[in-house]
Amino acid sequence: MRGIKSILTARRVADIEPFEVMDVLSRAQALERAGRRVVHMEIGEPDFTAPAPVVEAGIRALREGRTAYTATLGLASLREAIASHYQEKFSVKVDPGRIAITSGASGGLLTLSALYVDAGDEILVPDPGYPGYRHFVRAFEGVAKILPVSAASDFQPTLEMVRAAWGPRTKGLLLGSPSNPTGTLVSTERLSAMAEFARERGGTLIVDEIYHGLVYEGEYTTALAFAEDVFVINSFSKYFCMTGWRLGWVVLPQGALRGFEKLAQHLFISAPAAAQHAAISAFDSETLKILEERRGEFARRRDFLVPALKKVGLSIPAEPHGAFYVYADCGGDARRFARDLLEKEAVAATPGVDFGANGTDRFVRFAYTRSMEDLEEAAKRIARFAR
């Protein structure tokens, strides 16, 4: 656990880049306090709240006093519901005993990093990619070795990249599919090939599937469909619209479960009890119908925003197939673009520099987590700004 202690030193804290998106949000909120109407496209959070059946289940849990600590790995009934979900959605059989319920996907990433990363270990991570990947690795004195991905590979790693980057200290590859910030997917064939390569080298593949469910066309599956020795991370935050409930899960190889459990006991004891009881209802047919309707709405928003941004001169070199982001090339200084767009037109977007250093200073991430009315208004403002 030395990594947790060392990251709290002044030297380590000084090395951590601040999130530009939080600065954008703070300024946007200041503009709102001054009376301006801001269109928020900076935060990766659904504008939908938890579906009514989930809320009702949570209320029942609170009223019935089901708020005590649960087992560290989570409620057996919730783990079984998740396992059934994999069977029903992907025809993949997952032993509920391999599933650990966590305090959000972040709790899963933290605990998995504590379990898997030792000082000096290399974990391959894509750039651009979710910034938490590299910081969790660094927190435990590992090395986040960058894979510079580009539009040529849909901003996702390829087997050739992984093979070229893999070294004697490399322990694994961590990626997201669909990804943040690009919304692109890794094909099943590519995932399978990378998992096999990592296995041959004595390492593993770690797949963040937090945006699973939010895929808008084409076939896709979970990494669990082709390998039992991969680590898969997921969450109730995105597809299930339960961000503040702080609930996620990790599917682990059987041999890793006890170590993960022991670390989780010390790091967070157990995930929130009421949220776990509520989340069982997330897999009911009534709830899934609501969620699928929302997925359709996200697809409609994407299909509006992508051509709207292209029309005003922004380039989208890899169109999103999932999540709820558009990663657009603004043609210049992304920080300045985002700042000026906010100040002049009150549209908040995230500079790409939050997601790495591989050409990200030209990109801006727009989240289509707003109503169509808001997106239409944003498109008008962006068009005016771009003239």
Coordinates of C-alpha atoms in Angstrom, one line a residue, residues 21-22 24-26 28-29 38-45 325 347-350 355 365-367 369-370:
V21 CA -13.3 20.1 -17.2
M22 CA -13.6 21.1 -13.6
V24 CA -14.8 24.8 -17.2
L25 CA -17.6 23.7 -15.0
S26 CA -16.6 26.3 -12.3
A28 CA -19.8 27.9 -16.3
Q29 CA -21.5 28.0 -12.9
V38 CA -25.2 27.9 -20.2
V39 CA -25.5 24.8 -22.3
H40 CA -23.5 22.2 -20.4
M41 CA -21.7 19.7 -22.7
E42 CA -18.7 19.3 -20.5
I43 CA -19.7 16.7 -17.9
G44 CA -20.0 13.0 -18.7
E45 CA -23.2 12.4 -16.8
Y325 CA -19.4 12.0 -26.5
V347 CA -21.5 26.6 -24.4
A348 CA -19.4 24.5 -22.0
A349 CA -17.1 21.8 -23.6
T350 CA -14.1 19.9 -22.4
F355 CA -7.4 12.9 -21.9
R365 CA -15.1 16.7 -26.2
F366 CA -18.8 17.5 -26.5
A367 CA -21.1 15.4 -24.3
T369 CA -26.1 14.5 -22.3
R370 CA -28.6 17.3 -22.8

